[in-house]
Amino acid sequence: MTEQSIPASEPSLADVAVVGAGPAGLSAAVVAAEHGLQVVLIDAGRQTGGQYWRHPDERHRDAFSAPEHTGHHDWAHYTDLRERLAASVASGRLRHLAARQVWRTDAFDDRVALRTSSVAGTDSLPLAERTTWARRLVIATGAYDRQLPVPGWTLPGVMAAGGVQAMLKANQVRAGRRAVVAGTGPFLLSVAAGLAEAGVEVVEVVDANALSRWAATPLRALQEPGKLWEGVQYAATFLRHRVPLRTRTVVTAVRGSGRAKEVELARVDGAGRVRPGSSRTVTADLVAFGWGFTPQLELAVGLGLRTRIDVDGSLVIDVDDDLRSSDRLVFAAGEVTGIGGAIASCAEGELAGAAVAQDLGFSTDPRRMARHRRRLRRGRRFAIGMHRASPVPEAWDEWLTPDTHICRCEEVTAAEVTDAVDGLRADDARDVRVTARPGMGLCQGRVCGFALSKLVATGTGGVVDAPALESLTNRQVGVPVSLGDLAALVPHHPNQEES
Ligand SMILES: Cc1cc2nc3c(=O)[nH]c(=O)nc-3n(C[C@H](O)[C@H](O)[C@H](O)COP(=O)(O)OP(=O)(O)OC[C@H]3O[C@@H](n4cnc5c(N)ncnc54)[C@H](O)[C@@H]3O)c2cc1C
């Protein structure tokens, strides 16, 4: 519990606040409102949809028509959620705060405070209204691209696969003419298919793992028949656009002066070690790297919620069968409880919305709750199969050269990280961070955190455990805010007028 005080004048208290309006948060907010709760839905985006249903700016186009050729799936489900959101807003039960980011949450005995700020620079809301109070909180902040450094990855034209797809989905902009899509996992197929459909020449899609790894757990793959059908559609797109898919292949270097021009590829063994003599080069002006996703946990770690390491090596929020976290006021849904994709995120959102309603004494349908839980278990089984079939190769760090940048923001090289471990006897990633500055720049370790923790663990003989990843995620202030917002945190003396 935090010592900040509840302001003297009783703030308006919602039943539940939901952070994130992606598949999970949107589902949670709508279901909670439909159970009769007073809901506040907060998202940094101007529009709902999150990563999966990211779409062009509605101020410039009709919101409900599915944008073509930008890899959207399940659009009908999105428009249904949108209509139910509009109905809940019209009924006065749901407030949607768009283009606002939650930079900190504080939990008290019976309520949670969400400190918010406008993403559009100057905040027109008076200070007191920038804090949202609620009896329960649902964290549905999603995930971002997980990245691995490779020589030349700081060149223009080298991007995260999700970023490439986001440019297509939101702006219908092609990030290059000739593309190599590399990394591991089914998301590569979605990105490559979207690029090919948009007219980009996809030279190769290279996956570090063998497809046969899926055969190890066939029953898991069958848990999400919709994903299998999606896979068939990608295969058809690849045939139509002559896109080659190469497995057990990685990008070992990107070269070019001022921009990516040449991409070095090599065959690897099961651990990711390069097979001697297998290197070759292709030309491309776009390299899209996708190594899975990293859940966005600043708010959760800031609240001190219990976390755990998931099958794919990600730090996730530890929740029970009703998605309640280690804090009884806080629930979590979507990628923050484990990377599982959009459909699983929707199912988690629905359960979280109903579970909060049940927790606050609103009537719920136990059979429906049981159906949600079964749906979740199925999605979870698929996700475990997906992570086991597409792991990050354990020997990825052998692709590095001493001058490869690990931290792009602070331009910290692999050699400098090694020096901090060997020379300065740094014990863990946090030590390396304060001595050599990786992760101290603009992204605060969001891009390099995963790789850095692995490199340091290898160097110190340690393990990448939850405390190690928490130390790289823990921020008392989740996103940059104004001094005024910070000043507003100072506990008020009951006799002191609110400024
Ligand atoms: C770039 C990208 C592209 C993807 N494309 C696909 C795809 O094509 N197919 C697929 O199956 N999966 C895709 N994924 C995986 C994606 O994570 C899931 O499909 C799905 O979007 C997860 O839903 P979610 O609600 O958990 O999170 P998200 O969709 O990520 O939604 C989280 C929301 O929380 C908001 N948010 C986060 N922190 C804050 C804060 N502090 N304050 C306010 N708002 C906040 C974000 O703005 C976002 O709108 C993609 C992921 C990424 C990163």
Coordinates of C-alpha atoms and ligand atoms in Angstrom, one line a residue:
M1 CA 0.0 0.0 0.0
T2 CA 1.3 3.5 -0.8
E3 CA 1.5 6.3 1.7
Q4 CA 0.1 8.9 -0.7
S5 CA -3.2 10.0 0.8
I6 CA -6.7 10.0 -0.7
P7 CA -7.6 13.7 -1.3
A8 CA -9.9 15.3 1.4
S9 CA -12.7 16.0 -1.1
E10 CA -14.0 12.5 -2.1
P11 CA -13.1 12.0 -5.8
S12 CA -15.6 10.3 -8.1
L13 CA -15.1 6.5 -7.7
A14 CA -15.7 4.2 -10.6
D15 CA -16.4 0.5 -10.0
V16 CA -13.5 -0.5 -12.4
A17 CA -10.9 1.2 -14.4
V18 CA -9.4 -0.6 -17.4
V19 CA -6.0 0.4 -18.8
G20 CA -5.8 -0.5 -22.5
A21 CA -8.4 -0.6 -25.2
G22 CA -6.9 -3.4 -27.2
P23 CA -8.7 -6.8 -27.6
A24 CA -8.4 -7.6 -23.9
G25 CA -9.2 -4.2 -22.4
L26 CA -12.0 -3.4 -24.8
S27 CA -13.6 -6.8 -24.0
A28 CA -13.2 -6.3 -20.3
A29 CA -14.6 -2.8 -20.3
V30 CA -17.7 -3.7 -22.4
V31 CA -18.5 -6.9 -20.4
A32 CA -18.1 -5.0 -17.1
A33 CA -20.4 -2.2 -18.3
E34 CA -22.9 -4.7 -19.5
H35 CA -23.0 -6.2 -16.0
G36 CA -24.0 -2.8 -14.7
L37 CA -20.7 -1.5 -13.5
Q38 CA -19.5 2.1 -13.8
V39 CA -16.4 1.7 -16.0
V40 CA -13.5 4.0 -17.0
L41 CA -11.6 2.8 -20.0
I42 CA -8.2 4.6 -20.5
D43 CA -6.0 4.2 -23.6
A44 CA -3.0 6.1 -24.9
G45 CA -4.3 5.6 -28.4
R46 CA -6.8 8.0 -30.0
Q47 CA -8.8 5.0 -31.1
T48 CA -9.6 1.6 -29.6
G49 CA -8.3 -1.6 -31.1
G50 CA -4.8 -1.9 -29.7
Q51 CA -2.1 -3.6 -31.8
Y52 CA -4.3 -6.2 -33.4
W53 CA -7.1 -4.0 -34.6
R54 CA -4.9 -1.0 -35.3
H55 CA -6.5 0.9 -38.2
P56 CA -6.3 4.2 -40.0
D57 CA -7.2 7.5 -38.3
E58 CA -11.1 7.5 -38.1
R59 CA -11.1 11.3 -38.5
H60 CA -10.1 10.7 -42.1
R61 CA -12.0 7.5 -42.9
D62 CA -15.2 5.6 -42.0
A63 CA -14.5 3.7 -38.8
F64 CA -16.5 0.6 -39.5
S65 CA -15.3 -0.3 -42.9
A66 CA -12.5 -2.9 -42.7
P67 CA -9.3 -1.4 -44.3
E68 CA -8.3 -3.6 -47.2
H69 CA -4.9 -5.3 -47.7
T70 CA -3.6 -4.5 -44.2
G71 CA -3.8 -7.9 -42.6
H72 CA -6.8 -7.3 -40.4
H73 CA -8.6 -10.4 -39.1
D74 CA -11.7 -10.8 -37.0
W75 CA -12.9 -7.3 -38.0
A76 CA -16.5 -8.2 -37.4
H77 CA -15.7 -9.1 -33.8
Y78 CA -14.1 -5.6 -33.4
T79 CA -17.0 -3.8 -34.9
D80 CA -19.3 -5.7 -32.5
L81 CA -17.2 -4.6 -29.5
R82 CA -17.2 -1.1 -30.9
E83 CA -21.0 -1.0 -31.1
R84 CA -21.3 -2.4 -27.6
L85 CA -18.8 0.2 -26.3
A86 CA -20.9 3.0 -27.9
A87 CA -24.0 1.6 -26.3
S88 CA -22.4 1.5 -22.9
V89 CA -21.0 5.1 -23.3
A90 CA -24.5 6.2 -24.3
S91 CA -26.0 4.5 -21.3
G92 CA -23.6 6.6 -19.1
R93 CA -22.0 3.4 -17.6
L94 CA -18.7 3.7 -19.5
R95 CA -16.3 6.6 -19.9
H96 CA -13.7 6.2 -22.6
L97 CA -10.6 8.4 -21.9
A98 CA -8.8 8.2 -25.2
A99 CA -5.3 9.6 -25.9
R100 CA -4.5 9.5 -22.2
Q101 CA -1.7 7.4 -20.7
V102 CA -1.5 6.0 -17.2
W103 CA 1.9 6.8 -15.9
R104 CA 1.5 5.4 -12.4
T105 CA -1.0 3.5 -10.3
D106 CA -1.3 3.5 -6.5
A107 CA -3.3 0.9 -4.6
F108 CA -5.0 1.8 -1.3
D109 CA -7.1 -0.3 1.0
D110 CA -10.3 -0.2 -1.1
R111 CA -9.4 1.7 -4.2
V112 CA -6.8 2.3 -6.8
A113 CA -5.6 5.7 -8.1
L114 CA -4.6 5.9 -11.8
R115 CA -2.4 8.9 -12.6
T116 CA -3.0 9.9 -16.2
S117 CA -1.6 12.5 -18.6
S118 CA -2.5 13.5 -22.1
V119 CA -0.4 12.0 -24.9
A120 CA -1.1 15.1 -26.9
G121 CA 1.4 17.3 -25.0
T122 CA -0.4 20.1 -23.1
D123 CA -3.0 18.6 -20.8
S124 CA -6.3 20.5 -20.8
L125 CA -7.6 18.5 -17.8
P126 CA -7.3 20.2 -14.4
L127 CA -4.7 18.5 -12.2
A128 CA -7.3 16.9 -9.8
E129 CA -9.1 15.3 -12.8
R130 CA -6.0 13.7 -14.1
T131 CA -6.3 11.1 -11.4
T132 CA -9.0 8.4 -11.9
W133 CA -10.2 6.5 -8.8
A134 CA -11.7 3.0 -9.0
R135 CA -12.6 0.2 -6.7
R136 CA -11.0 -2.3 -9.0
L137 CA -8.3 -2.1 -11.8
V138 CA -7.9 -4.3 -14.9
I139 CA -4.4 -4.0 -16.4
A140 CA -4.6 -4.8 -20.2
T141 CA -1.6 -2.9 -21.4
G142 CA -0.6 -5.4 -24.1
A143 CA 2.9 -6.1 -25.4
Y144 CA 5.6 -4.8 -27.8
D145 CA 8.0 -6.3 -30.2
R146 CA 10.8 -8.4 -28.7
Q147 CA 14.1 -7.6 -30.4
L148 CA 17.5 -9.3 -30.6
P149 CA 20.6 -7.3 -31.7
V150 CA 22.5 -8.3 -34.8
P151 CA 25.4 -6.6 -36.6
G152 CA 23.9 -3.7 -38.6
W153 CA 20.5 -3.6 -36.9
T154 CA 20.8 0.1 -36.2
L155 CA 20.8 0.9 -40.0
P156 CA 17.7 2.7 -41.3
G157 CA 15.5 0.1 -43.0
V158 CA 15.9 -2.3 -40.1
M159 CA 12.6 -2.4 -38.1
A160 CA 10.6 -4.5 -35.7
A161 CA 8.1 -6.7 -37.6
G162 CA 5.2 -5.2 -35.5
G163 CA 6.3 -1.7 -36.4
V164 CA 6.3 -2.6 -40.1
Q165 CA 2.8 -4.0 -39.8
A166 CA 1.6 -1.1 -37.7
M167 CA 2.7 1.3 -40.5
L168 CA 0.7 -0.8 -43.0
K169 CA -2.4 -1.1 -40.7
A170 CA -2.5 2.5 -39.4
N171 CA -1.0 4.5 -42.2
Q172 CA -1.0 2.1 -45.2
V173 CA 2.6 2.9 -45.7
R174 CA 5.1 0.4 -47.0
A175 CA 8.4 0.6 -45.1
G176 CA 10.4 -0.6 -48.0
R177 CA 10.4 -2.1 -51.6
R178 CA 12.3 -5.3 -51.1
A179 CA 12.0 -7.0 -47.7
V180 CA 13.4 -9.8 -45.7
V181 CA 11.2 -10.8 -42.8
A182 CA 13.2 -12.7 -40.1
G183 CA 13.1 -14.1 -36.6
T184 CA 10.7 -16.8 -35.4
G185 CA 7.0 -17.5 -34.9
P186 CA 3.7 -17.3 -36.8
F187 CA 3.7 -13.5 -36.6
L188 CA 6.3 -13.5 -39.3
L189 CA 3.7 -15.0 -41.7
S190 CA 1.2 -12.3 -40.9
V191 CA 3.7 -9.5 -41.5
A192 CA 5.1 -11.0 -44.7
A193 CA 1.7 -11.6 -46.1
G194 CA 0.6 -8.1 -45.3
L195 CA 3.7 -6.7 -47.1
A196 CA 3.2 -8.9 -50.1
E197 CA -0.4 -8.0 -50.4
A198 CA 0.6 -4.3 -50.2
G199 CA 2.9 -4.7 -53.2
V200 CA 6.3 -5.1 -51.4
E201 CA 8.6 -7.7 -52.9
V202 CA 9.2 -10.1 -50.0
V203 CA 12.6 -11.6 -50.9
E204 CA 12.5 -14.2 -48.1
V205 CA 10.8 -15.1 -44.9
V206 CA 13.4 -16.8 -42.6
D207 CA 12.5 -18.6 -39.4
A208 CA 15.3 -19.7 -37.0
N209 CA 13.3 -22.8 -36.0
A210 CA 12.1 -25.8 -37.9
L211 CA 8.4 -26.2 -38.7
S212 CA 8.7 -29.8 -37.4
R213 CA 8.8 -28.4 -33.8
W214 CA 5.0 -27.8 -34.2
A215 CA 4.7 -31.6 -34.8
A216 CA 6.1 -32.2 -31.3
T217 CA 2.8 -31.0 -29.8
P218 CA 0.2 -31.5 -32.5
L219 CA -2.8 -31.4 -30.1
R220 CA -1.8 -27.9 -29.0
A221 CA -1.8 -26.5 -32.5
L222 CA -5.3 -27.9 -32.9
Q223 CA -6.6 -25.8 -30.0
E224 CA -7.0 -22.8 -32.2
P225 CA -8.5 -24.0 -35.5
G226 CA -8.9 -20.3 -36.6
K227 CA -5.1 -19.9 -36.4
L228 CA -4.7 -23.0 -38.6
W229 CA -7.0 -21.5 -41.2
E230 CA -5.1 -18.2 -41.0
G231 CA -2.0 -20.2 -41.7
V232 CA -3.6 -21.7 -44.8
Q233 CA -4.5 -18.2 -46.0
Y234 CA -0.8 -17.0 -45.5
A235 CA 0.4 -20.1 -47.5
A236 CA -1.9 -19.1 -50.3
T237 CA -0.7 -15.5 -50.3
F238 CA 2.9 -16.7 -50.3
L239 CA 2.2 -18.9 -53.3
R240 CA 0.4 -16.1 -55.1
H241 CA 3.3 -13.7 -54.5
R242 CA 6.1 -16.3 -54.7
V243 CA 7.3 -15.6 -51.2
P244 CA 9.9 -18.2 -50.1
L245 CA 9.8 -19.4 -46.5
R246 CA 13.1 -20.8 -45.2
T247 CA 13.4 -22.5 -41.8
R248 CA 16.4 -23.0 -39.6
T249 CA 17.7 -19.8 -41.2
V250 CA 18.7 -16.5 -39.6
V251 CA 20.0 -13.0 -40.5
T252 CA 23.6 -12.8 -39.3
A253 CA 24.3 -9.3 -40.5
V254 CA 22.8 -6.3 -42.3
R255 CA 25.0 -4.0 -44.3
G256 CA 24.7 -0.8 -46.2
S257 CA 25.9 2.8 -46.2
G258 CA 23.3 5.0 -44.6
R259 CA 20.6 2.4 -45.2
A260 CA 20.1 -1.3 -45.3
K261 CA 21.1 -2.7 -48.6
E262 CA 22.5 -6.2 -48.1
V263 CA 21.3 -8.9 -45.8
E264 CA 23.6 -11.9 -44.8
L265 CA 21.7 -15.1 -44.2
A266 CA 22.9 -18.4 -42.8
R267 CA 21.6 -21.8 -41.9
V268 CA 21.6 -22.7 -38.2
D269 CA 21.3 -25.8 -36.1
G270 CA 18.6 -26.3 -33.4
A271 CA 20.4 -24.0 -31.0
G272 CA 21.0 -21.3 -33.5
R273 CA 24.6 -22.0 -34.2
V274 CA 25.6 -21.0 -37.7
R275 CA 26.4 -23.9 -40.0
P276 CA 29.9 -23.2 -41.5
G277 CA 29.8 -22.4 -45.2
S278 CA 26.1 -21.7 -45.3
S279 CA 26.2 -17.9 -45.4
R280 CA 24.8 -16.1 -48.4
T281 CA 23.7 -12.6 -49.2
V282 CA 20.5 -11.1 -50.6
T283 CA 19.7 -7.4 -51.4
A284 CA 16.9 -5.7 -49.5
D285 CA 16.1 -2.2 -48.3
L286 CA 13.8 -3.4 -45.5
V287 CA 14.5 -6.0 -42.8
A288 CA 11.6 -6.8 -40.4
F289 CA 12.7 -8.6 -37.2
G290 CA 10.1 -10.5 -35.1
W291 CA 11.3 -12.5 -32.1
G292 CA 7.9 -12.6 -30.3
F293 CA 6.5 -10.1 -27.9
T294 CA 7.4 -8.6 -24.5
P295 CA 4.4 -7.9 -22.2
Q296 CA 4.2 -4.2 -21.1
L297 CA 4.5 -4.5 -17.3
E298 CA 5.5 -1.1 -16.0
L299 CA 2.3 -0.5 -14.1
A300 CA 2.2 -4.0 -12.8
V301 CA 5.8 -4.0 -11.5
G302 CA 5.3 -0.5 -10.2
L303 CA 2.4 -1.9 -8.1
G304 CA 4.6 -4.7 -6.8
L305 CA 2.3 -7.4 -8.3
R306 CA 3.7 -11.0 -8.3
T307 CA 5.2 -11.9 -11.7
R308 CA 6.6 -15.1 -13.2
I309 CA 8.7 -16.1 -16.2
D310 CA 6.5 -17.6 -18.9
V311 CA 7.3 -20.4 -21.4
D312 CA 8.7 -17.9 -23.9
G313 CA 11.0 -16.3 -21.3
S314 CA 8.8 -13.3 -20.9
L315 CA 8.0 -11.7 -17.6
V316 CA 4.2 -11.9 -17.1
I317 CA 1.7 -11.0 -14.3
D318 CA 0.9 -14.0 -12.1
V319 CA -2.9 -14.4 -12.0
D320 CA -5.4 -16.9 -10.7
D321 CA -8.2 -18.6 -12.7
D322 CA -10.3 -15.5 -12.5
L323 CA -7.4 -13.3 -13.7
R324 CA -6.9 -11.7 -10.2
S325 CA -3.3 -10.7 -9.5
S326 CA -1.5 -10.9 -6.1
D327 CA -3.3 -7.6 -5.2
R328 CA -7.0 -8.3 -4.6
L329 CA -8.0 -5.0 -6.2
V330 CA -6.1 -5.7 -9.4
F331 CA -7.0 -8.0 -12.3
A332 CA -5.0 -8.5 -15.5
A333 CA -6.0 -9.6 -19.1
G334 CA -4.4 -10.2 -22.4
E335 CA -0.7 -10.4 -23.3
V336 CA 0.3 -9.1 -19.8
T337 CA -0.6 -12.5 -18.4
G338 CA 1.2 -14.4 -21.2
I339 CA 1.6 -13.9 -24.9
G340 CA -1.2 -15.7 -26.6
G341 CA -2.5 -13.5 -29.4
A342 CA -5.7 -11.5 -30.0
I343 CA -8.4 -14.1 -29.7
A344 CA -7.0 -15.4 -26.3
S345 CA -6.7 -11.7 -25.3
C346 CA -10.4 -11.1 -26.0
A347 CA -11.4 -14.2 -24.0
E348 CA -9.3 -13.0 -21.1
G349 CA -10.9 -9.6 -21.3
E350 CA -14.4 -11.1 -21.2
L351 CA -13.5 -13.2 -18.1
A352 CA -11.8 -10.3 -16.3
G353 CA -14.9 -8.1 -16.9
A354 CA -17.2 -10.7 -15.5
A355 CA -14.9 -11.6 -12.6
V356 CA -14.7 -8.0 -11.5
A357 CA -18.5 -7.8 -11.6
Q358 CA -18.7 -11.0 -9.5
D359 CA -16.1 -9.6 -7.1
L360 CA -18.1 -6.4 -6.6
G361 CA -21.3 -8.4 -5.9
F362 CA -23.0 -7.8 -9.3
S363 CA -24.9 -10.9 -10.6
T364 CA -23.0 -13.0 -13.1
D365 CA -23.8 -16.2 -15.0
P366 CA -21.7 -19.0 -13.5
R367 CA -22.1 -21.2 -16.7
R368 CA -20.8 -18.3 -18.8
M369 CA -17.9 -17.8 -16.4
A370 CA -17.1 -21.5 -16.7
R371 CA -17.2 -21.2 -20.5
H372 CA -14.8 -18.3 -20.4
R373 CA -12.4 -20.3 -18.2
R374 CA -12.5 -23.3 -20.6
R375 CA -11.8 -21.0 -23.6
L376 CA -8.9 -19.5 -21.7
R377 CA -7.4 -22.9 -21.0
R378 CA -7.7 -23.8 -24.7
G379 CA -6.0 -20.6 -25.8
R380 CA -3.3 -21.2 -23.2
R381 CA -2.6 -24.7 -24.5
F382 CA -2.2 -23.3 -28.0
A383 CA 0.1 -20.5 -26.8
I384 CA 2.4 -23.0 -25.0
G385 CA 2.6 -25.0 -28.2
M386 CA 3.4 -21.9 -30.2
H387 CA 6.2 -20.8 -27.7
R388 CA 7.7 -24.3 -27.7
A389 CA 7.7 -24.4 -31.5
S390 CA 9.2 -20.9 -31.8
P391 CA 11.8 -20.3 -29.1
V392 CA 14.5 -17.7 -29.3
P393 CA 17.6 -19.8 -30.3
E394 CA 19.8 -20.1 -27.2
A395 CA 23.0 -19.3 -29.1
W396 CA 21.7 -16.1 -30.7
D397 CA 24.5 -14.1 -29.0
E398 CA 27.1 -15.9 -31.1
W399 CA 25.9 -13.8 -34.1
L400 CA 27.1 -10.7 -32.3
T401 CA 30.4 -8.9 -33.0
P402 CA 32.1 -6.9 -30.2
D403 CA 31.0 -3.6 -31.8
T404 CA 27.4 -4.6 -32.3
H405 CA 25.2 -2.2 -30.4
I406 CA 23.1 -3.9 -27.7
C407 CA 21.4 -0.7 -26.6
R408 CA 20.5 1.5 -29.6
C409 CA 19.5 4.5 -27.5
E410 CA 22.8 4.8 -25.6
E411 CA 24.9 3.1 -28.3
V412 CA 26.3 0.6 -25.8
T413 CA 28.2 -2.3 -27.6
A414 CA 28.4 -6.0 -26.8
A415 CA 32.1 -5.4 -25.8
E416 CA 31.1 -2.7 -23.3
V417 CA 28.5 -5.0 -21.7
T418 CA 31.1 -7.8 -21.5
D419 CA 33.6 -5.3 -19.9
A420 CA 31.1 -4.3 -17.3
V421 CA 30.6 -8.0 -16.4
D422 CA 34.2 -9.2 -16.6
G423 CA 36.1 -5.9 -15.9
L424 CA 33.8 -4.2 -13.4
R425 CA 32.4 -7.4 -11.9
A426 CA 28.8 -6.4 -12.4
D427 CA 26.5 -8.9 -10.7
D428 CA 23.3 -8.5 -12.7
A429 CA 21.6 -6.6 -15.5
R430 CA 20.8 -3.8 -13.2
D431 CA 24.5 -3.4 -12.2
V432 CA 25.5 -3.4 -15.9
R433 CA 22.8 -0.8 -16.5
V434 CA 24.2 1.7 -14.0
T435 CA 27.8 1.1 -15.0
A436 CA 27.6 0.9 -18.8
R437 CA 24.2 2.6 -19.4
P438 CA 22.4 0.0 -21.6
G439 CA 18.7 0.6 -21.1
M440 CA 19.2 4.1 -19.7
G441 CA 18.0 5.9 -22.8
L442 CA 14.8 7.0 -24.4
C443 CA 13.1 3.5 -24.5
Q444 CA 14.3 2.7 -21.0
G445 CA 15.3 -0.8 -21.9
R446 CA 12.1 -1.8 -23.7
V447 CA 14.1 -2.7 -26.8
C448 CA 17.3 -4.1 -25.3
G449 CA 16.1 -5.4 -22.0
F450 CA 15.5 -9.0 -23.1
A451 CA 18.8 -9.3 -24.9
L452 CA 20.7 -7.5 -22.1
S453 CA 19.4 -9.8 -19.4
K454 CA 20.4 -12.9 -21.4
L455 CA 23.9 -11.6 -22.1
V456 CA 24.5 -10.7 -18.5
A457 CA 23.2 -14.0 -17.2
T458 CA 25.6 -15.8 -19.6
G459 CA 28.5 -13.6 -18.5
T460 CA 27.8 -14.0 -14.8
G461 CA 26.7 -17.6 -14.9
G462 CA 23.4 -16.4 -13.5
V463 CA 19.8 -17.0 -14.7
V464 CA 17.2 -14.7 -16.3
D465 CA 14.6 -14.8 -13.5
A466 CA 11.7 -12.7 -12.6
P467 CA 13.7 -10.4 -10.2
A468 CA 16.3 -9.8 -13.0
L469 CA 13.6 -8.8 -15.5
E470 CA 11.6 -6.8 -12.9
S471 CA 14.7 -4.7 -12.1
L472 CA 14.8 -3.7 -15.8
T473 CA 11.0 -3.0 -15.9
N474 CA 10.5 -1.2 -12.6
R475 CA 9.8 2.5 -13.1
Q476 CA 8.0 4.7 -10.6
V477 CA 7.0 6.9 -13.5
G478 CA 5.9 4.7 -16.4
V479 CA 6.1 7.3 -19.2
P480 CA 7.5 10.9 -19.4
V481 CA 5.2 13.3 -17.5
S482 CA 5.1 17.0 -16.6
L483 CA 6.5 18.3 -13.3
G484 CA 3.0 19.5 -12.6
D485 CA 1.7 15.9 -12.7
L486 CA 4.5 14.9 -10.2
A487 CA 3.8 17.8 -7.9
A488 CA 0.1 16.7 -7.9
L489 CA 1.2 13.5 -6.2
V490 CA 2.3 15.3 -3.0
P491 CA 0.0 14.2 -0.2
H492 CA -2.5 16.9 0.6
H493 CA -2.8 18.2 4.2
P494 CA -6.6 18.0 5.0
N495 CA -6.5 21.8 5.7
Q496 CA -4.6 22.6 2.5
E497 CA -6.6 23.8 -0.5
E498 CA -6.2 21.6 -3.6
S499 CA -4.1 23.7 -6.2
Ligands
LIG1 C1 3.0 -4.1 -33.3 C2 2.2 -5.4 -33.1 C3 1.4 -6.0 -34.1 C4 0.7 -7.2 -33.8 N1 -0.1 -7.8 -34.7 C5 -0.7 -8.9 -34.5 C6 -1.4 -9.6 -35.5 O1 -1.4 -9.2 -36.6 N2 -2.0 -10.8 -35.1 C7 -2.0 -11.3 -33.9 O2 -2.6 -12.3 -33.6 N3 -1.4 -10.7 -32.9 C8 -0.7 -9.5 -33.2 N4 0.0 -8.9 -32.2 C9 0.0 -9.5 -30.9 C10 -0.9 -8.6 -30.0 O3 -0.2 -8.4 -28.8 C11 -2.2 -9.2 -29.8 O4 -2.8 -9.7 -30.9 C12 -3.3 -8.3 -29.2 O5 -3.3 -7.1 -29.8 C13 -3.1 -8.3 -27.7 O6 -4.2 -7.6 -27.1 P1 -4.1 -6.8 -25.8 O7 -5.4 -6.2 -25.5 O8 -3.5 -7.7 -24.7 O9 -2.9 -5.7 -26.1 P2 -2.8 -4.6 -27.1 O10 -3.5 -4.8 -28.3 O11 -1.4 -4.3 -27.2 O12 -3.5 -3.3 -26.4 C14 -2.9 -2.7 -25.3 C15 -3.4 -1.3 -25.3 O13 -3.0 -0.7 -24.0 C16 -2.6 0.6 -24.3 N5 -1.7 1.0 -23.2 C17 -0.5 0.4 -22.8 N6 0.0 1.0 -21.8 C18 -0.8 2.0 -21.5 C19 -0.7 3.1 -20.5 N7 0.3 3.1 -19.6 N8 -1.7 4.0 -20.5 C20 -2.7 3.9 -21.4 N9 -2.8 3.0 -22.4 C21 -1.9 2.1 -22.4 C22 -2.0 0.6 -25.7 O14 -2.1 1.9 -26.2 C23 -2.8 -0.4 -26.4 O15 -3.9 0.2 -27.1 C24 0.7 -7.7 -32.5 C25 1.5 -7.1 -31.5 C26 2.2 -6.0 -31.8 C27 3.1 -5.3 -30.7

